[in-house]
Coordinates of C-alpha atoms in Angstrom, one line a residue:
Chain A
M1474 CA 22.8 -7.8 -13.6
N1475 CA 22.0 -7.3 -17.3
L1476 CA 19.6 -5.0 -17.3
L1477 CA 19.8 -4.3 -21.4
L1478 CA 20.0 -8.0 -21.7
L1479 CA 17.7 -8.5 -19.1
N1480 CA 15.0 -6.4 -20.9
V1481 CA 15.5 -7.6 -24.1
I1482 CA 14.8 -10.5 -23.1
V1483 CA 11.6 -10.1 -21.2
L1484 CA 10.2 -7.7 -24.1
I1485 CA 11.0 -11.1 -27.0
Y1486 CA 9.3 -13.6 -24.5
L1487 CA 6.6 -11.2 -24.0
L1488 CA 5.4 -10.2 -27.2
V1489 CA 5.9 -13.9 -28.4
T1490 CA 3.6 -15.4 -25.3
M1491 CA 1.2 -12.3 -26.9
Y1492 CA 0.6 -13.8 -30.2
L1493 CA 0.3 -17.2 -29.4
G1494 CA -2.4 -16.3 -26.7
Y1495 CA -3.5 -14.2 -29.3
R1496 CA -3.4 -17.0 -31.8
G1497 CA -5.2 -19.6 -29.4
W1498 CA -7.8 -17.3 -28.4
K1499 CA -8.7 -16.7 -31.1
A1500 CA -8.7 -20.5 -32.6
T1501 CA -11.2 -21.8 -30.0
K1502 CA -13.6 -18.7 -30.2
G1503 CA -16.7 -20.0 -31.5
T1504 CA -18.2 -23.0 -30.6
E1505 CA -17.5 -24.4 -34.2
G1506 CA -14.2 -23.0 -33.7
Y1507 CA -13.4 -24.3 -30.0
M1508 CA -13.9 -27.8 -31.2
V1509 CA -12.6 -27.9 -34.8
A1510 CA -9.6 -26.1 -33.3
D1511 CA -9.4 -29.3 -29.8
R1512 CA -9.6 -31.5 -32.8
K1513 CA -6.9 -30.1 -34.6
V1514 CA -5.2 -30.3 -31.5
H1515 CA -1.5 -31.3 -32.3
P1516 CA -0.4 -34.2 -29.5
Y1517 CA 2.4 -32.4 -29.5
I1518 CA 0.3 -29.3 -28.4
M1519 CA -1.5 -31.6 -26.3
A1520 CA 1.9 -33.6 -24.4
M1521 CA 3.4 -30.6 -23.7
S1522 CA 0.6 -28.6 -22.1
Y1523 CA 0.0 -31.4 -20.6
G1524 CA 3.5 -31.6 -18.5
A1525 CA 4.0 -27.8 -17.9
T1526 CA 1.1 -28.4 -16.1
F1527 CA 2.6 -31.6 -14.6
I1528 CA 5.4 -29.8 -13.8
S1529 CA 6.4 -26.6 -12.9
T1530 CA 9.0 -24.0 -10.6
S1531 CA 7.8 -27.1 -8.1
A1532 CA 9.6 -30.0 -9.3
I1533 CA 12.4 -28.3 -11.0
V1534 CA 13.5 -26.1 -8.4
G1535 CA 12.1 -27.8 -5.5
F1536 CA 12.9 -30.5 -6.6
G1537 CA 16.3 -30.5 -8.2
G1538 CA 17.4 -28.5 -4.4
T1539 CA 15.7 -31.9 -3.0
A1540 CA 18.4 -33.6 -5.0
G1541 CA 21.4 -31.2 -4.1
L1542 CA 20.7 -32.1 -0.6
Y1543 CA 19.4 -36.2 -1.2
G1544 CA 22.0 -36.2 -4.8
M1545 CA 20.6 -38.7 -7.0
A1546 CA 18.2 -41.5 -5.3
L1547 CA 15.4 -38.8 -5.7
L1548 CA 15.4 -40.6 -9.8
W1549 CA 13.6 -43.5 -8.7
L1550 CA 10.5 -40.1 -8.7
T1551 CA 12.1 -39.9 -12.2
L1552 CA 11.4 -43.0 -13.3
L1553 CA 8.1 -43.0 -11.5
N1554 CA 7.5 -39.4 -13.1
I1555 CA 7.6 -41.7 -16.9
F1556 CA 6.4 -44.8 -15.7
V1557 CA 3.6 -43.9 -13.5
G1558 CA 2.6 -39.9 -14.5
I1559 CA 2.9 -40.6 -18.0
F1560 CA 3.2 -44.5 -19.4
L1561 CA 0.2 -45.4 -17.0
A1562 CA -1.3 -42.3 -16.4
F1563 CA -1.9 -42.6 -20.5
I1564 CA -2.1 -45.4 -21.2
V1565 CA -4.5 -46.9 -18.3
Y1566 CA -6.4 -44.3 -17.2
G1567 CA -6.8 -41.7 -19.8
K1568 CA -8.1 -43.4 -22.0
R1569 CA -11.0 -44.8 -20.2
T1570 CA -11.0 -41.4 -18.2
R1571 CA -11.9 -39.3 -21.1
K1572 CA -14.7 -42.1 -22.8
M1573 CA -15.9 -42.2 -19.6
G1574 CA -16.0 -38.3 -18.7
H1575 CA -17.9 -38.2 -22.3
N1576 CA -20.1 -40.0 -21.3
L1577 CA -21.3 -38.8 -18.1
G1578 CA -20.3 -35.1 -19.4
A1579 CA -18.3 -34.2 -16.5
M1580 CA -16.3 -31.4 -15.8
T1581 CA -14.5 -31.4 -13.1
F1582 CA -12.6 -34.7 -11.3
P1583 CA -15.3 -34.4 -8.3
E1584 CA -18.1 -34.9 -10.4
L1585 CA -16.6 -37.6 -12.9
L1586 CA -16.3 -39.2 -9.9
A1587 CA -19.7 -38.0 -8.7
R1588 CA -21.1 -39.3 -12.0
R1589 CA -20.0 -42.2 -12.3
F1590 CA -21.3 -42.9 -8.2
D1591 CA -24.3 -41.2 -7.7
S1592 CA -23.8 -39.7 -5.1
K1593 CA -24.0 -35.8 -4.2
F1594 CA -21.1 -36.4 -1.4
V1595 CA -18.5 -37.2 -3.6
Q1596 CA -18.4 -34.8 -4.8
Y1597 CA -18.7 -31.8 -2.3
F1598 CA -16.2 -34.2 0.1
S1599 CA -13.7 -34.4 -3.1
G1600 CA -14.3 -30.6 -3.9
F1601 CA -13.6 -29.7 0.0
V1602 CA -11.1 -31.7 -0.2
I1603 CA -9.2 -29.7 -2.6
F1604 CA -9.8 -26.6 -1.5
V1605 CA -8.5 -27.4 1.8
G1606 CA -5.6 -29.3 0.4
M1607 CA -4.3 -27.8 -2.1
P1608 CA -2.9 -24.0 -0.7
M1609 CA 0.4 -26.0 0.7
Y1610 CA 1.3 -26.9 -2.5
A1611 CA 0.3 -23.6 -4.4
A1612 CA 2.0 -22.0 -1.9
A1613 CA 5.1 -24.6 -2.7
V1614 CA 4.8 -22.8 -6.6
I1615 CA 4.4 -19.4 -5.3
I1616 CA 8.1 -20.1 -3.9
G1617 CA 9.6 -21.9 -5.4
A1618 CA 9.2 -18.2 -8.2
A1619 CA 10.2 -16.4 -5.5
Q1620 CA 13.6 -18.4 -4.9
F1621 CA 14.3 -17.7 -8.3
I1622 CA 13.5 -14.2 -8.8
K1623 CA 15.3 -13.1 -5.7
T1624 CA 19.0 -14.5 -6.6
T1625 CA 18.4 -14.1 -9.8
L1626 CA 17.4 -10.1 -9.4
N1627 CA 19.1 -10.3 -6.3
I1628 CA 17.1 -8.6 -4.6
N1629 CA 14.8 -9.5 -0.8
F1630 CA 12.5 -12.4 -1.0
D1631 CA 9.4 -10.9 0.8
V1632 CA 9.9 -8.7 -2.4
A1633 CA 10.2 -11.6 -4.7
L1634 CA 6.9 -12.8 -3.9
L1635 CA 4.9 -9.7 -4.0
I1636 CA 6.2 -9.0 -7.0
Y1637 CA 5.2 -13.1 -8.4
T1638 CA 1.6 -12.0 -6.8
V1639 CA 0.8 -9.1 -8.3
I1640 CA 1.7 -10.5 -11.9
I1641 CA -0.3 -13.9 -10.8
A1642 CA -3.3 -11.8 -9.6
A1643 CA -2.9 -10.3 -12.8
Y1644 CA -2.9 -13.4 -14.7
V1645 CA -5.3 -14.9 -13.6
I1646 CA -7.6 -11.7 -12.9
W1647 CA -7.4 -10.7 -17.3
G1648 CA -8.1 -14.6 -17.3
G1649 CA -4.8 -17.1 -18.3
L1650 CA -6.9 -20.3 -18.5
K1651 CA -8.9 -19.3 -22.4
G1652 CA -5.7 -20.7 -24.9
V1653 CA -3.0 -21.6 -22.9
M1654 CA -2.8 -24.3 -25.3
Y1655 CA -0.1 -22.5 -27.0
T1656 CA 1.5 -20.7 -24.5
D1657 CA 1.9 -23.6 -22.0
A1658 CA 3.2 -26.0 -25.8
L1659 CA 6.3 -22.7 -26.1
Q1660 CA 7.2 -22.6 -22.0
G1661 CA 7.3 -26.1 -22.4
T1662 CA 9.3 -25.9 -25.8
I1663 CA 11.4 -23.3 -23.9
M1664 CA 12.5 -25.9 -20.7
F1665 CA 12.8 -28.8 -22.9
V1666 CA 15.6 -26.8 -24.5
G1667 CA 17.1 -25.1 -21.3
M1668 CA 17.1 -28.2 -19.9
I1669 CA 19.3 -30.1 -22.3
I1670 CA 21.5 -26.9 -22.5
L1671 CA 21.5 -27.1 -19.2
L1672 CA 23.0 -30.6 -18.8
V1673 CA 25.7 -30.5 -21.7
M1674 CA 26.6 -27.4 -19.7
T1675 CA 26.9 -29.1 -16.5
Y1676 CA 28.1 -32.4 -17.7
S1677 CA 30.9 -31.1 -19.4
H1678 CA 31.8 -28.2 -17.2
L1679 CA 32.8 -31.0 -15.0
G1680 CA 34.4 -33.6 -17.4
G1681 CA 32.1 -35.5 -18.6
I1682 CA 29.4 -37.7 -17.7
S1683 CA 31.6 -40.4 -15.9
A1684 CA 33.9 -38.0 -14.0
A1685 CA 31.4 -36.1 -12.8
H1686 CA 29.8 -38.8 -11.2
Q1687 CA 32.4 -40.3 -10.3
A1688 CA 33.6 -37.1 -8.7
L1689 CA 30.1 -36.6 -6.2
T1690 CA 31.0 -40.3 -5.6
N1691 CA 34.2 -39.5 -4.2
M1692 CA 32.7 -36.6 -2.2
A1693 CA 30.1 -39.6 0.6
S1694 CA 32.6 -38.6 3.1
M1695 CA 32.0 -34.9 3.2
V1696 CA 27.9 -35.6 4.9
P1697 CA 27.6 -33.6 6.5
Q1698 CA 27.5 -35.6 10.5
N1699 CA 24.4 -34.5 11.4
L1700 CA 22.8 -36.0 7.8
A1701 CA 24.7 -38.9 8.3
A1702 CA 23.6 -40.4 11.8
Q1703 CA 19.8 -39.9 9.5
G1704 CA 21.3 -41.8 7.0
H1705 CA 23.1 -40.1 4.0
T1706 CA 25.4 -42.0 2.5
G1707 CA 27.1 -40.5 -0.2
W1708 CA 25.2 -38.4 -2.5
T1709 CA 25.4 -41.6 -5.1
S1710 CA 24.1 -44.2 -3.2
M1711 CA 20.5 -44.8 -1.2
P1712 CA 20.6 -43.6 2.2
A1713 CA 20.6 -46.1 4.8
L1714 CA 18.3 -48.7 4.3
G1715 CA 15.4 -48.1 7.4
S1716 CA 16.4 -44.3 8.3
P1717 CA 14.3 -41.5 8.8
W1718 CA 16.5 -40.1 5.4
W1719 CA 15.6 -43.6 3.6
W1720 CA 11.9 -42.9 5.1
T1721 CA 11.5 -39.4 4.0
L1722 CA 12.6 -40.4 0.6
I1723 CA 11.1 -43.1 -0.4
S1724 CA 7.4 -42.7 2.0
T1725 CA 6.7 -38.6 1.3
I1726 CA 9.2 -37.8 -2.0
V1727 CA 9.0 -40.9 -4.3
M1728 CA 5.6 -42.4 -3.2
G1729 CA 4.5 -39.5 -2.8
V1730 CA 4.5 -37.6 -5.7
G1731 CA 5.7 -40.6 -7.8
I1732 CA 1.7 -42.0 -7.4
G1733 CA -0.4 -39.7 -6.5
V1734 CA 0.0 -37.8 -9.9
L1735 CA -2.5 -40.7 -10.9
A1736 CA -5.4 -38.5 -9.3
M1737 CA -4.4 -34.6 -9.3
P1738 CA -7.8 -33.6 -10.6
Q1739 CA -6.0 -30.5 -13.0
L1740 CA -4.2 -33.0 -14.6
V1741 CA -7.0 -35.8 -14.9
I1742 CA -8.6 -32.9 -17.3
R1743 CA -6.9 -32.8 -19.0
F1744 CA -7.8 -36.3 -21.0
M1745 CA -11.5 -35.4 -20.9
T1746 CA -10.2 -32.9 -23.3
V1747 CA -8.4 -34.8 -25.3
K1748 CA -10.4 -36.1 -28.3
S1749 CA -9.2 -39.6 -29.4
N1750 CA -7.3 -42.5 -27.4
R1751 CA -4.6 -41.2 -30.8
E1752 CA -3.5 -38.4 -29.7
I1753 CA -3.5 -39.9 -26.1
N1754 CA -1.5 -42.9 -28.2
R1755 CA 1.6 -40.3 -29.5
G1756 CA 1.5 -38.1 -26.4
V1757 CA 2.6 -41.0 -24.6
I1758 CA 6.3 -40.2 -26.6
I1759 CA 6.7 -36.7 -25.6
G1760 CA 5.5 -37.1 -22.2
G1761 CA 7.7 -39.4 -22.0
I1762 CA 10.4 -37.3 -23.4
F1763 CA 9.6 -34.1 -21.8
I1764 CA 9.3 -35.8 -18.6
L1765 CA 13.4 -37.1 -18.7
A1766 CA 14.5 -33.8 -19.8
M1767 CA 12.5 -31.7 -17.0
T1768 CA 13.1 -34.3 -13.2
G1769 CA 15.9 -36.4 -14.5
V1770 CA 17.9 -33.4 -15.5
A1771 CA 17.3 -30.8 -12.9
F1772 CA 17.8 -34.7 -10.1
V1773 CA 21.4 -35.0 -12.3
V1774 CA 22.7 -31.4 -12.3
G1775 CA 21.3 -30.6 -8.8
A1776 CA 23.3 -33.6 -7.2
L1777 CA 26.0 -32.9 -9.4
S1778 CA 26.2 -29.0 -7.9
N1779 CA 27.6 -30.9 -5.1
V1780 CA 31.0 -31.0 -7.2
Y1781 CA 30.0 -27.8 -8.4
F1782 CA 30.3 -26.1 -5.4
L1783 CA 32.9 -28.2 -4.7
Q1784 CA 35.2 -27.2 -7.3
T1785 CA 34.4 -23.4 -7.0
Q1786 CA 34.2 -22.8 -3.6
G1787 CA 34.9 -25.4 -1.9
K1788 CA 32.4 -25.8 0.2
I1789 CA 28.4 -28.9 0.0
A1790 CA 25.4 -27.4 -2.2
M1791 CA 23.8 -27.3 1.2
T1792 CA 26.4 -25.0 2.4
V1793 CA 26.3 -22.6 -0.1
A1794 CA 22.6 -21.9 -0.2
G1795 CA 22.9 -21.7 3.4
G1796 CA 20.8 -25.0 4.7
N1797 CA 18.2 -23.7 2.4
A1798 CA 18.1 -26.3 0.3
D1799 CA 15.0 -25.1 -1.9
S1800 CA 17.8 -21.9 -3.2
I1801 CA 20.0 -24.8 -4.8
I1802 CA 19.3 -24.2 -8.0
P1803 CA 18.9 -20.8 -8.4
L1804 CA 22.7 -20.3 -6.9
Y1805 CA 23.8 -23.0 -9.3
I1806 CA 22.6 -21.4 -12.6
N1807 CA 23.4 -18.5 -11.1
A1808 CA 26.3 -19.1 -10.9
A1809 CA 27.4 -21.8 -13.0
M1810 CA 25.6 -20.2 -16.6
P1811 CA 26.0 -16.7 -18.0
D1812 CA 23.6 -14.4 -18.4
W1813 CA 21.2 -15.0 -20.8
F1814 CA 20.5 -18.2 -19.7
V1815 CA 19.8 -17.6 -16.6
Y1816 CA 17.2 -15.1 -17.3
V1817 CA 15.3 -16.9 -20.3
F1818 CA 15.8 -19.2 -17.5
M1819 CA 13.9 -17.3 -14.9
L1820 CA 11.4 -16.4 -17.5
T1821 CA 10.6 -19.8 -18.6
L1822 CA 10.2 -20.7 -14.5
L1823 CA 7.4 -17.5 -14.2
A1824 CA 5.3 -18.8 -16.9
A1825 CA 5.6 -22.8 -16.4
A1826 CA 5.1 -21.4 -12.7
M1827 CA 2.2 -18.9 -13.7
S1828 CA 0.2 -21.4 -16.0
T1829 CA 0.4 -24.1 -12.9
S1830 CA -0.5 -21.7 -10.6
S1831 CA -3.9 -20.7 -12.6
S1832 CA -4.9 -24.1 -12.8
Q1833 CA -4.5 -24.7 -9.2
F1834 CA -5.8 -21.1 -8.3
H1835 CA -9.0 -22.4 -10.6
A1836 CA -9.1 -25.9 -9.6
Q1837 CA -9.6 -24.6 -5.9
G1838 CA -12.6 -21.6 -7.2
T1839 CA -14.8 -24.3 -8.7
A1840 CA -13.8 -26.9 -5.9
M1841 CA -15.4 -24.2 -4.1
G1842 CA -18.7 -22.9 -6.4
R1843 CA -19.5 -25.7 -8.4
D1844 CA -18.9 -28.6 -6.0
I1845 CA -19.6 -27.6 -2.9
Y1846 CA -22.2 -24.1 -2.8
E1847 CA -23.7 -26.1 -5.7
T1848 CA -23.8 -29.4 -4.5
L1849 CA -24.5 -28.7 -0.8
T1850 CA -27.8 -25.5 -2.1
G1851 CA -28.8 -26.5 -5.0
K1852 CA -28.5 -22.9 -6.5
K1853 CA -26.7 -22.0 -9.6
G1854 CA -25.3 -19.2 -11.7
K1855 CA -24.9 -15.7 -10.2
G1856 CA -24.1 -16.7 -7.1
S1857 CA -22.1 -19.7 -7.2
V1858 CA -20.2 -17.5 -10.2
L1859 CA -19.9 -15.6 -6.8
I1860 CA -19.0 -18.0 -4.3
T1861 CA -16.3 -19.3 -7.2
R1862 CA -14.6 -15.6 -7.4
I1863 CA -14.3 -15.8 -3.5
G1864 CA -12.9 -18.8 -3.8
I1865 CA -9.8 -18.3 -6.1
T1866 CA -9.4 -14.5 -4.3
L1867 CA -9.3 -16.7 -1.2
A1868 CA -7.3 -19.5 -2.5
V1869 CA -4.3 -17.0 -3.3
L1870 CA -4.8 -14.9 -0.3
I1871 CA -4.2 -18.1 2.0
A1872 CA -1.6 -19.4 -0.6
V1873 CA 0.7 -16.3 0.0
V1874 CA 0.2 -15.8 3.4
L1875 CA 1.6 -19.2 3.3
G1876 CA 4.6 -18.7 1.1
Y1877 CA 5.6 -15.6 3.9
I1878 CA 5.2 -17.8 6.9
L1879 CA 6.5 -21.4 5.9
P1880 CA 10.2 -22.1 6.6
G1881 CA 12.8 -23.0 4.0
N1882 CA 13.6 -27.1 2.4
I1883 CA 9.2 -26.3 2.0
I1884 CA 8.9 -27.0 -1.9
A1885 CA 9.0 -30.6 -2.7
R1886 CA 7.4 -31.8 1.0
G1887 CA 4.0 -29.3 0.4
T1888 CA 4.2 -30.6 -3.0
A1889 CA 4.5 -34.0 -1.7
I1890 CA 2.0 -33.5 1.3
F1891 CA -0.8 -32.6 -1.5
F1892 CA 0.1 -35.4 -3.8
G1893 CA -0.2 -38.0 -1.2
L1894 CA -3.4 -36.5 -0.4
C1895 CA -4.8 -36.6 -3.6
A1896 CA -3.2 -40.4 -4.2
A1897 CA -5.2 -41.1 -0.6
S1898 CA -7.9 -39.8 -0.7
F1899 CA -9.2 -40.5 -4.0
L1900 CA -7.5 -43.4 -6.3
P1901 CA -8.8 -46.0 -5.3
M1902 CA -12.1 -44.6 -6.0
Y1903 CA -10.9 -43.3 -8.9
T1904 CA -9.4 -46.9 -10.2
S1905 CA -12.7 -48.2 -9.7
A1906 CA -14.9 -45.7 -11.0
L1907 CA -12.7 -46.9 -13.7
Y1908 CA -12.2 -50.7 -13.7
W1909 CA -14.3 -52.2 -11.6
K1910 CA -18.4 -52.3 -12.0
R1911 CA -18.9 -54.1 -8.9
A1912 CA -17.7 -50.7 -7.1
T1913 CA -21.0 -49.4 -5.3
K1914 CA -21.4 -45.4 -3.4
A1915 CA -21.4 -46.7 -0.1
G1916 CA -17.3 -48.1 -0.6
A1917 CA -16.6 -45.2 -2.7
I1918 CA -17.3 -43.0 -0.3
A1919 CA -16.2 -45.4 2.6
G1920 CA -12.6 -45.4 0.4
L1921 CA -12.9 -41.8 0.1
V1922 CA -13.7 -40.7 3.2
T1923 CA -10.9 -43.6 4.8
G1924 CA -8.4 -42.5 2.7
S1925 CA -8.5 -38.0 4.4
L1926 CA -9.0 -38.5 7.0
V1927 CA -6.4 -41.4 8.5
T1928 CA -4.2 -38.0 6.4
L1929 CA -5.2 -36.0 8.3
F1930 CA -5.5 -38.1 11.8
W1931 CA -2.2 -38.4 10.3
Y1932 CA -0.1 -35.8 9.5
L1933 CA -1.0 -34.5 13.1
F1934 CA -0.5 -36.8 15.8
I1935 CA 1.8 -39.5 13.8
H1936 CA 4.0 -37.4 10.8
K1937 CA 6.8 -35.5 13.3
A1938 CA 7.5 -33.7 11.0
E1939 CA 4.2 -31.9 10.3
S1940 CA 2.7 -32.6 13.9
T1941 CA 5.5 -30.7 15.5
P1942 CA 4.7 -27.8 14.1
L1943 CA 1.3 -27.9 13.7
G1944 CA 0.9 -28.6 17.8
I1945 CA -2.4 -29.9 18.3
A1946 CA -0.8 -33.8 18.9
K1947 CA 1.4 -31.7 21.9
M1948 CA -2.0 -29.5 23.1
L1949 CA -4.5 -32.9 23.2
I1950 CA -1.7 -35.1 24.4
G1951 CA 1.1 -33.6 25.5
R1952 CA 4.1 -35.2 23.4
D1953 CA 4.6 -33.8 19.5
V1954 CA 3.8 -37.4 18.4
L1955 CA 1.4 -40.7 19.7
I1956 CA 3.5 -43.3 18.6
T1957 CA 7.5 -41.9 19.2
Q1958 CA 8.8 -45.8 18.4
M1959 CA 11.2 -45.9 15.4
P1960 CA 10.2 -45.7 12.2
W1961 CA 5.9 -44.4 12.4
P1962 CA 7.2 -41.0 12.9
V1963 CA 9.3 -40.3 9.7
V1964 CA 7.1 -43.7 8.1
D1965 CA 4.2 -41.0 5.4
P1966 CA 0.5 -41.0 6.2
L1967 CA 0.1 -42.3 2.0
I1968 CA 1.6 -46.0 3.3
V1969 CA -1.2 -46.4 5.2
A1970 CA -3.6 -44.7 4.2
F1971 CA -3.8 -45.5 0.9
P1972 CA -3.6 -49.3 1.7
L1973 CA -6.5 -48.7 4.1
A1974 CA -8.4 -47.2 1.7
I1975 CA -8.4 -49.2 -0.6
L1976 CA -9.3 -52.1 1.9
A1977 CA -12.0 -49.8 2.8
T1978 CA -13.4 -49.3 -0.9
I1979 CA -13.6 -53.3 -1.4
V1980 CA -14.6 -54.1 1.9
V1981 CA -17.3 -51.9 2.2
S1982 CA -18.5 -52.4 -2.4
L1983 CA -18.8 -56.6 -1.8
M1984 CA -20.8 -55.8 1.3
T1985 CA -23.0 -53.4 -0.2
K1986 CA -25.8 -53.9 -3.7
P1987 CA -24.2 -53.5 -6.9
P1988 CA -24.9 -50.3 -9.0
S1989 CA -27.6 -50.7 -11.5
Q1990 CA -27.3 -52.1 -14.5
E1991 CA -28.1 -49.3 -16.6
H1992 CA -26.5 -46.4 -15.2
L1993 CA -23.0 -49.0 -16.0
E1994 CA -23.8 -49.7 -19.2
E1995 CA -24.0 -45.4 -19.6
C1996 CA -20.6 -45.3 -17.7
F1997 CA -19.3 -48.0 -20.2
K1998 CA -20.6 -47.4 -23.2
G1999 CA -17.9 -47.6 -25.5
I2000 CA -15.6 -49.0 -22.9
K2001 CA -14.2 -52.7 -24.3
Chain B
M1125 CA 41.7 -38.9 -2.5
L1126 CA 40.3 -39.5 0.7
R1127 CA 41.9 -36.9 3.4
D1128 CA 42.7 -38.1 7.4
D1129 CA 39.9 -36.1 8.8
M1130 CA 37.5 -37.6 6.4
L1131 CA 37.7 -40.8 8.3
E1132 CA 36.2 -40.4 11.0
H1133 CA 33.1 -39.4 8.6
V1134 CA 33.5 -42.6 6.6
I1135 CA 33.4 -44.9 9.7
L1136 CA 31.0 -43.5 11.7
K1137 CA 28.9 -43.8 8.2
D1138 CA 30.1 -47.8 8.5
D1139 CA 28.3 -47.5 11.9
Q1140 CA 25.2 -45.8 11.0
R1141 CA 24.8 -48.7 8.3
K1142 CA 25.2 -51.5 10.3
R1143 CA 22.8 -49.6 12.9
F1144 CA 20.2 -49.6 10.6
G1145 CA 20.9 -52.8 8.8
T1146 CA 22.2 -51.6 4.9
V1147 CA 23.2 -55.3 3.3
S1148 CA 25.6 -54.8 0.3
I1149 CA 23.5 -57.1 -2.3
I1150 CA 26.5 -56.8 -5.4
G1151 CA 30.2 -56.5 -4.6
R1152 CA 31.5 -52.6 -4.7
E1153 CA 33.6 -53.4 -7.2
L1154 CA 31.1 -52.4 -10.2
T1155 CA 31.4 -49.0 -10.6
V1156 CA 29.0 -47.7 -13.9
L1157 CA 28.6 -44.1 -14.5
G1158 CA 30.9 -43.2 -12.1
I1159 CA 28.5 -44.7 -9.4
N1160 CA 29.4 -47.9 -7.3
D1161 CA 25.8 -49.0 -5.7
P1162 CA 23.6 -50.5 -8.3
W1163 CA 20.0 -48.6 -6.6
I1164 CA 21.3 -45.4 -8.4
W1165 CA 23.3 -46.5 -11.6
G1166 CA 20.1 -48.9 -12.0
V1167 CA 17.4 -46.5 -11.2
Y1168 CA 19.4 -43.8 -14.1
L1169 CA 19.7 -46.1 -16.9
L1170 CA 16.1 -47.7 -16.3
C1171 CA 15.0 -43.6 -16.4
I1172 CA 16.1 -43.7 -19.8
L1173 CA 15.1 -47.2 -20.9
S1174 CA 11.3 -46.4 -19.7
T1175 CA 11.9 -43.2 -21.5
L1176 CA 12.3 -46.2 -24.5
L1177 CA 9.5 -47.8 -23.7
C1178 CA 7.1 -44.2 -24.6
V1179 CA 9.0 -43.8 -27.4
I1180 CA 8.5 -47.1 -28.7
Y1181 CA 4.8 -47.4 -27.4
G1182 CA 3.7 -44.1 -28.8
L1183 CA 5.6 -45.5 -32.3
T1184 CA 3.6 -48.4 -32.5
N1185 CA 0.3 -47.5 -31.6
W1186 CA 1.0 -44.1 -34.0
N1187 CA -2.0 -44.7 -35.4
K1188 CA -4.0 -46.7 -33.8
G1189 CA -7.6 -45.4 -31.5
G1190 CA -8.4 -42.6 -33.8
E1191 CA -11.1 -44.8 -35.5
I1192 CA -13.9 -44.3 -33.3
E1193 CA -13.6 -40.6 -33.6
E1194 CA -15.7 -39.7 -36.4
K1195 CA -19.3 -41.0 -34.4
E1196 CA -17.6 -38.4 -31.0
I1197 CA -18.2 -35.6 -33.6
S1198 CA -21.5 -34.8 -33.5
E1199 CA -22.0 -36.0 -29.5
E1200 CA -18.9 -34.1 -29.0
A1201 CA -20.7 -31.2 -30.3
A1202 CA -23.6 -30.9 -27.9
W1203 CA -20.6 -31.6 -25.4
E1204 CA -18.5 -28.4 -25.7
E1205 CA -21.8 -26.9 -26.4
K1206 CA -22.1 -26.9 -22.9
E1207 CA -19.2 -27.5 -21.6
E1208 CA -18.3 -23.3 -23.1
E1209 CA -21.1 -21.7 -22.0
M1210 CA -20.2 -23.5 -18.6
Q1211 CA -17.0 -21.6 -18.7
D1212 CA -17.8 -18.5 -19.6
K1213 CA -20.6 -18.3 -17.2
E1214 CA -17.6 -19.0 -14.2
L1215 CA -16.0 -17.3 -15.5
G1216 CA -18.2 -14.4 -16.5
V1217 CA -16.7 -13.4 -19.6

């Protein structure tokens, strides 16, 4: 470890971040200035800030490490990230969300849905789902950051987690929510450049694109027996169709995260602050390239780390990482890249984690304060501010405790759980809010409740990876899962809960009275 | 390059394939960018193509969608004011 170099890089980074934070804060001060500054926000800044919130340590460290384990089949997730997470999210969902959010004056995602369907229940139930579901995702981000600190500074994981928690607590208390657009864009830019360097260095180190892939293809025979028995067929081939490995990869990781992104509360809100469809159109370019450079590179490099570790240590990545996929990327970058790059990369990852963490904690705080407390009691003002603060504090505490107790290999799974929950609970309601005028309040509620309850039931009683450690099924029915026949114990809740939620939304809507024409006109004003 | 002791795994894997019913769609001879499985080199190329789609869409619609901006300015001024007020209250700034 080169302490002098590390200090110089940290100092430069902090100075630039503080300067940009100050500029952003100054530019957004006062309503008039706030509006003008916002209107002038360059599409580059908008898309980068969306990207930096979307992609965090979880995507690079967690899913990159998962690619070290599963191989390049994870690129299916990148395809969905680009096509669904950017193209569809911006064009099909973003434009209407922007306009409808504007028509209804909504400030949070649950609020948008609640006002569209004229239902308080939608708001507090959605708030509840966010508050209960998000800690897993928040913990996943924290663990990702701590893993990188641990490997780079060569310290104990618990200490690394503590350091990160202190930094993040200070950041949230300092009020890291105002004027973060510029710092987000800086983080995004450094991440982008960093990932490109990482890709180029990896390919050139391994002798070029085809040679590197070929070397990885040739390693297929080195798949450990226990993984082969699960359906692992190598790092450049799909898992055996219908095997447990295939189901986890496709139903949990690719579909869950790939589709769930459409209904992520903290991402949807970005569209509500965009000023016109033109910014969205332009943002698509930067967003698409950014995601390819982030997840595309992370998954290719994660898979190729196997070749690097084979050549340098004679082992596959999973063996080098001691069986914990979460530490593959930190280990690879520390081993293969020069010191300066490792430090810059660590800082960027931490900064990205911080912007994601703080928006997660804020989303949980407002879910508790505004969406649950205010809606249920009808009280506003001091009480709800206090509840929001208590909510944020609780959210930080829960995430940190989870960070300590959760096992290894959890980053990708923890993220996928929350994304899948959002897809099943919110996506049918959100899609019909934007596109189906016949959808009713009762239909929206039916979809929301079905999606979230089926997901919960599936995790507790059917999906083995969660039901076994949770132990509730064992306690009630005497075994780990309700249905033991394959493939059910490895089928993700999303595959069942999402279609059921769509069905519930449609059937109940058609059975109930359509919403009033005036209300629809207000919601769809200016939407063709 | 296949060592003898690795053969065992390959055979095991083929058994595995049969058990899970994998069907090879395209002949194994076709290798693109050092990858044999068409599902993998296919998605590798699709990722790049979908990024190109984003770029082309953005470029062809570069100036579209800004027309109603003027009309929304006055509405938005009131909206932003309310939002900032609420955010201030929430953060206690």
